Coordinates of C-alpha atoms (C1' of nucleotides) in Angstrom, one line a residue:
Chain G
X155 CA -17.4 -2.5 8.1
X156 CA -16.2 -4.0 4.8
X157 CA -15.7 -7.3 6.7
X158 CA -18.9 -7.0 8.6
X159 CA -20.8 -6.4 5.2
X160 CA -19.0 -9.6 3.6
X161 CA -20.1 -12.2 6.2
X162 CA -23.4 -10.2 6.1
X163 CA -23.3 -11.1 2.4
X164 CA -21.6 -14.4 3.1
X165 CA -24.4 -15.6 5.4
X166 CA -27.1 -14.8 2.9
X167 CA -25.6 -16.5 -0.1
X168 CA -25.4 -19.3 2.5
X169 CA -29.0 -19.1 3.5
X170 CA -30.2 -18.1 -0.4
X171 CA -28.5 -21.4 -1.5
X172 CA -29.5 -23.8 1.4
X173 CA -32.7 -24.8 0.1
X174 CA -31.0 -26.1 -2.8
X175 CA -28.9 -28.9 -0.9
X176 CA -25.5 -27.0 -1.6
X177 CA -22.9 -25.3 0.8
X178 CA -22.3 -21.7 -0.2
X179 CA -18.5 -22.8 -1.2
X180 CA -19.6 -25.2 -4.0
X181 CA -22.2 -23.0 -5.0
X182 CA -19.5 -20.3 -5.8
X183 CA -17.7 -22.7 -7.9
X184 CA -20.2 -23.8 -9.5
X185 CA -21.8 -19.9 -10.1
X186 CA -18.1 -19.4 -11.8
X187 CA -18.4 -22.3 -14.3
X188 CA -20.3 -21.2 -16.8
X189 CA -17.6 -22.2 -19.3
X190 CA -15.2 -25.3 -18.8
X191 CA -12.3 -24.2 -16.5
X192 CA -8.8 -25.9 -15.8
X193 CA -8.8 -26.5 -12.3
X194 CA -5.5 -24.1 -11.8
X195 CA -7.8 -21.3 -13.5
X196 CA -10.5 -22.1 -10.5
X197 CA -8.2 -21.5 -8.2
X198 CA -7.0 -18.4 -9.2
X199 CA -10.7 -17.0 -10.1
X200 CA -11.6 -18.0 -5.9
X201 CA -8.4 -16.6 -4.9
X202 CA -7.8 -20.3 -3.1
X203 CA -5.2 -22.8 -2.8
X204 CA -5.4 -25.4 -5.8
X205 CA -5.7 -28.5 -3.3
X206 CA -8.8 -26.8 -2.3
X207 CA -10.4 -27.1 -5.9
X208 CA -9.5 -30.5 -5.5
X209 CA -12.1 -31.3 -3.0
X210 CA -14.6 -28.6 -4.2
X211 CA -14.6 -30.4 -7.9
X212 CA -15.0 -34.1 -5.9
X213 CA -18.1 -33.1 -4.1
X214 CA -20.0 -31.5 -7.0
X215 CA -18.9 -34.0 -9.3
X216 CA -20.5 -36.7 -6.4
X217 CA -23.6 -34.4 -7.2
X218 CA -23.6 -35.1 -10.7
X219 CA -23.1 -30.9 -11.3
X220 CA -19.5 -31.6 -13.1
X221 CA -17.6 -33.7 -14.6
X222 CA -13.6 -33.9 -15.3
X223 CA -12.9 -33.6 -18.6
X224 CA -8.8 -34.0 -19.6
X225 CA -7.5 -31.5 -21.7
X226 CA -5.4 -31.5 -24.7
X227 CA -2.1 -30.9 -21.9
X228 CA -3.1 -34.2 -20.4
X229 CA -2.0 -32.5 -17.2
X230 CA -5.0 -30.2 -17.2
X231 CA -8.3 -30.9 -15.6
X232 CA -11.5 -29.0 -17.3
X233 CA -14.2 -28.6 -15.0
X234 CA -17.3 -28.3 -17.0
X235 CA -20.6 -28.6 -16.0
X236 CA -23.4 -30.9 -16.9
X237 CA -26.9 -30.3 -17.7
X238 CA -28.0 -30.8 -14.2
X239 CA -25.1 -28.7 -13.0
X240 CA -26.3 -25.6 -15.5
X241 CA -29.7 -25.9 -14.1
X242 CA -29.0 -25.2 -10.8
X243 CA -26.4 -22.5 -11.7
X244 CA -29.3 -20.8 -13.1
X245 CA -31.8 -21.0 -10.3
X246 CA -28.6 -20.2 -7.4
X247 CA -27.7 -16.9 -9.5
X248 CA -31.6 -16.0 -9.2
X249 CA -32.1 -17.2 -5.6
X250 CA -28.9 -15.0 -4.3
X251 CA -29.9 -12.2 -6.8
X252 CA -33.3 -12.0 -4.8
X253 CA -32.4 -12.7 -1.2
X254 CA -29.2 -10.8 -1.0
X255 CA -28.4 -7.9 0.9
X256 CA -26.9 -6.3 -1.7
X257 CA -30.3 -6.4 -3.5
X258 CA -32.5 -5.7 -0.9
X259 CA -30.8 -2.8 0.6
X260 CA -29.1 -1.1 -2.2
X261 CA -30.4 0.7 -5.3
X262 CA -29.4 -0.5 -8.5
X263 CA -27.1 2.8 -8.8
X264 CA -25.5 2.3 -5.4
X265 CA -25.1 -1.5 -6.5
X266 CA -23.5 0.1 -9.4
X267 CA -21.0 2.6 -7.1
X268 CA -20.3 -0.3 -4.9
X269 CA -18.8 -2.4 -7.9
X270 CA -16.8 0.2 -9.4
X271 CA -15.1 0.6 -5.7
X272 CA -14.4 -3.1 -5.1
X273 CA -12.9 -3.5 -8.4
X274 CA -10.4 -0.7 -7.3
X275 CA -10.1 -1.9 -4.2
X276 CA -9.1 -5.6 -6.4
X277 CA -7.0 -3.7 -8.7
X278 CA -8.9 -5.5 -11.5
X279 CA -11.8 -5.6 -13.3
X280 CA -15.2 -7.2 -12.3
X281 CA -18.8 -6.8 -13.3
X282 CA -20.6 -8.8 -11.3
X283 CA -21.6 -8.5 -7.7
X284 CA -22.1 -12.2 -7.0
X285 CA -19.8 -14.2 -8.9
X286 CA -16.5 -12.8 -10.0
X287 CA -14.9 -12.5 -13.1
X288 CA -16.2 -14.9 -16.2
Chain E
X134 CA -16.6 -9.2 -5.5
X135 CA -17.9 -7.9 -2.3
X136 CA -16.7 -11.2 -0.5
X137 CA -13.3 -11.5 -2.5
X138 CA -12.6 -7.9 -1.4
X139 CA -13.6 -8.3 1.9
X140 CA -11.2 -11.5 1.8
X141 CA -8.5 -9.3 0.7
X142 CA -9.1 -6.8 3.1
X143 CA -9.0 -9.2 5.6
X144 CA -5.7 -11.0 4.4
X145 CA -4.0 -7.2 4.6
X146 CA -5.3 -7.0 8.2
X147 CA -3.7 -10.5 9.1
X148 CA -0.4 -9.5 7.1
X149 CA -0.3 -5.8 8.6
X150 CA -1.4 -7.4 12.3
X151 CA 1.1 -10.6 12.3
X152 CA 4.5 -8.4 13.1
X153 CA 3.0 -7.6 16.4
X154 CA 2.8 -11.4 17.2
X155 CA -1.3 -11.0 17.2
X156 CA -3.8 -13.1 15.7
X157 CA -6.5 -10.9 13.6
X158 CA -9.4 -11.7 15.5
X159 CA -8.0 -10.8 18.6
X160 CA -6.8 -8.0 16.8
X161 CA -10.1 -6.7 15.7
X162 CA -11.3 -7.1 19.2
X163 CA -8.5 -5.0 20.7
X164 CA -9.6 -2.3 18.4
X165 CA -12.9 -1.9 19.4
X166 CA -11.7 -1.6 23.0
X167 CA -11.2 1.7 23.3
X168 CA -13.2 2.3 26.2
X169 CA -14.6 -0.6 28.7
X170 CA -17.2 -3.0 27.0
X171 CA -19.1 -5.8 29.0
X172 CA -18.6 -8.7 27.3
X173 CA -22.0 -8.9 25.8
X174 CA -21.8 -5.9 24.1
X175 CA -18.5 -6.6 22.3
X176 CA -20.3 -9.8 21.1
X177 CA -22.7 -7.5 19.7
X178 CA -20.3 -5.2 17.8
X179 CA -18.6 -8.2 16.7
X180 CA -21.7 -9.6 15.1
X181 CA -20.6 -13.1 16.7
X182 CA -22.0 -15.5 19.7
X183 CA -20.8 -14.8 23.0
X184 CA -19.1 -18.0 23.2
X185 CA -16.8 -17.0 21.3
X186 CA -15.7 -13.6 23.2
X187 CA -14.7 -15.5 26.3
X188 CA -11.6 -17.2 24.0
X189 CA -11.0 -13.9 22.5
X190 CA -10.9 -12.6 25.9
X191 CA -8.9 -15.4 27.4
X192 CA -6.1 -15.1 25.1
X193 CA -6.2 -10.9 24.8
X194 CA -6.0 -11.4 28.9
X195 CA -2.8 -14.2 29.1
X196 CA -1.1 -11.6 26.4
X197 CA -1.5 -9.0 29.1
X198 CA -3.7 -7.0 27.0
X199 CA -7.0 -6.3 29.0
X200 CA -8.4 -7.5 32.4
X201 CA -12.0 -8.1 33.0
X202 CA -13.4 -5.9 35.4
X203 CA -16.6 -6.9 37.2
X204 CA -19.4 -4.1 36.6
X205 CA -22.0 -3.0 39.2
X206 CA -24.3 -6.2 38.0
X207 CA -21.8 -8.9 38.8
X208 CA -22.7 -11.1 36.4
X209 CA -21.3 -8.4 34.1
X210 CA -17.3 -8.5 33.0
X211 CA -16.2 -5.5 31.2
X212 CA -13.2 -5.6 29.0
X213 CA -10.6 -2.6 29.7
X214 CA -7.3 -2.6 27.9
X215 CA -4.5 -2.4 29.9
X216 CA -1.7 0.2 29.3
X217 CA -0.3 -2.1 27.1
X218 CA -3.2 -3.2 25.1
X219 CA -4.2 0.7 24.7
X220 CA -0.3 1.1 23.6
X221 CA -0.6 -2.1 20.5
X222 CA -4.0 -0.6 20.1
X223 CA -2.9 2.5 18.6
X224 CA 0.2 0.5 16.6
X225 CA -2.2 -1.6 15.0
X226 CA -4.4 1.2 14.0
X227 CA -2.0 2.7 12.4
X228 CA -0.2 -0.5 10.5
X229 CA -3.5 -1.3 9.2
X230 CA -4.4 1.7 8.2
X231 CA -1.2 2.1 6.2
X232 CA -1.2 -1.6 4.5
X233 CA -4.7 -1.6 4.1
X234 CA -6.1 -2.2 0.5
X235 CA -8.0 0.3 1.4
X236 CA -5.5 2.9 1.9
X237 CA -3.9 1.6 -1.2
X238 CA -6.2 1.7 -3.6
X239 CA -9.1 4.0 -2.6
X240 CA -9.2 7.7 -2.3
X241 CA -10.4 9.5 0.7
X242 CA -13.0 10.4 -1.1
X243 CA -13.9 7.0 -2.8
X244 CA -13.3 5.6 1.1
X245 CA -16.0 7.4 2.4
X246 CA -18.6 6.4 -0.3
X247 CA -17.8 3.0 0.4
X248 CA -18.7 3.8 4.3
X249 CA -21.6 5.0 3.0
X250 CA -22.8 1.8 0.7
X251 CA -21.5 -0.6 3.6
X252 CA -23.7 1.6 6.0
X253 CA -26.9 0.9 3.9
X254 CA -26.0 -2.6 3.0
X255 CA -25.5 -3.1 7.0
X256 CA -28.6 -0.9 7.5
X257 CA -26.9 0.6 10.7
X258 CA -24.4 3.0 11.3
X259 CA -20.8 3.0 11.1
X260 CA -17.6 5.6 10.4
X261 CA -14.8 3.5 10.7
X262 CA -13.8 1.0 7.8
X263 CA -12.0 -1.4 9.9
X264 CA -13.1 -1.2 13.1
X265 CA -16.9 -1.2 13.8
X266 CA -18.8 1.2 15.3
X267 CA -17.3 2.7 18.8
Chain Z
dT279 C1' 13.5 -30.0 -14.0
dA280 C1' 8.9 -27.4 -13.6
dT281 C1' 3.9 -28.0 -13.6
dT282 C1' -1.1 -29.8 -12.9
dG283 C1' -3.6 -32.0 -9.6
dT284 C1' -4.1 -35.2 -5.8
dT285 C1' -3.8 -36.7 -0.7
dA286 C1' -3.2 -36.5 4.2
dT287 C1' -3.2 -33.6 7.6
dA288 C1' -4.1 -29.7 10.3
dC289 C1' -5.2 -24.9 11.4
dT290 C1' -8.5 -20.7 12.4
dC291 C1' -12.4 -19.3 13.2
dT292 C1' -16.9 -19.5 14.9
dA293 C1' -21.2 -21.7 16.5
dT294 C1' -24.2 -24.7 19.6
dA295 C1' -25.4 -26.9 24.0
dA296 C1' -25.1 -27.6 28.3
dC297 C1' -23.6 -25.3 32.7
dT298 C1' -22.5 -21.8 36.6
dA299 C1' -23.5 -17.7 39.1
dT300 C1' -26.0 -13.6 39.9
dA301 C1' -30.4 -11.0 39.3
Chain M
dT38 C1' -37.2 -17.6 35.9
dA39 C1' -34.3 -14.5 33.4
dT40 C1' -29.3 -13.0 31.9
dA41 C1' -23.9 -12.7 31.9
dG42 C1' -20.4 -15.1 31.1
dT43 C1' -17.5 -20.2 31.0
dT44 C1' -16.9 -24.5 29.1
dA45 C1' -16.2 -28.3 26.5
dT46 C1' -17.1 -29.8 21.3
dA47 C1' -17.8 -29.6 16.4
dG48 C1' -18.0 -27.9 12.2
dA49 C1' -16.8 -25.1 8.0
dG50 C1' -13.6 -23.2 5.1
dT51 C1' -9.0 -23.4 3.9
dA52 C1' -3.7 -23.8 3.8
dT53 C1' 0.7 -26.6 3.7
dA54 C1' 3.6 -30.2 2.2
dA55 C1' 4.4 -34.2 -0.2
dC56 C1' 3.1 -37.1 -3.8
dA57 C1' 2.2 -38.6 -8.6
dA58 C1' 2.1 -38.0 -13.6
dT59 C1' 2.2 -35.6 -17.2
dA60 C1' 5.2 -32.1 -20.1

DNA sequence: TATTGTTATACTCTATAACTATA
DNA sequence: TATAGTTATAGAGTATAACAATA
């Protein structure tokens, strides 16, 4: 059931996000980028392999939504949202919030309960149901 | 977060199930098969396209875990678990139950709360957190 | 030598469309 | 002509392994 619900939520996100001409994983990445983030850290936050971030970053960069900025340690590249990227991020967050099954089928109170349970499952803290930890 | 939690749960299922030499989607299908089920109905229960069931059934059949039995309407094929299939199903259910994040990180009470919330999300009834409706 | 990011590749899961057989 | 299942194919999402650059 948990998996079914997540698939449903995922499909909702994909649908909510499609009108903006962006794929779900790119949207997910962009939503995390409210502050400059090393690629390695992005991978941890998205619970995926770092090599995958390279591809996401390539596409987001090609779309003019982010840029790669070298850090003080010059092995590190910070992903930072452009002005367009930030604007889109706000739009995406709103579209997802209003279209998601979570918003549609759950009261605010139930959503809070869910967030609490999911926090236990993940064994870490989180506050937002759609985008992970900031 | 919901998506992260589900991915975590999914990864757990895959890991719990790997020692039995079976892939996660096959395990998921087999877990549903505690009674003979038309392929069409399987697709609905797994919330996937019927064409996908063909492939799953092919593999399960090749592994000797299920057989296809024609129904009274001879267009319909019932999937029915073999003796080996039933034995494996029991083993899988146990392995998943003991290894899943859901069992490890959540009390029975919290799991019940989660099931209730997920039921609301899906807008249908369900009783089992790992395998969907019987 | 250890770490960051990149490249090339390949794998898993799943859907679409066109088809066959039965109703 | 409508429905159940099949086939072939294609696509999305993601990982693995070998690599380059920097530390």
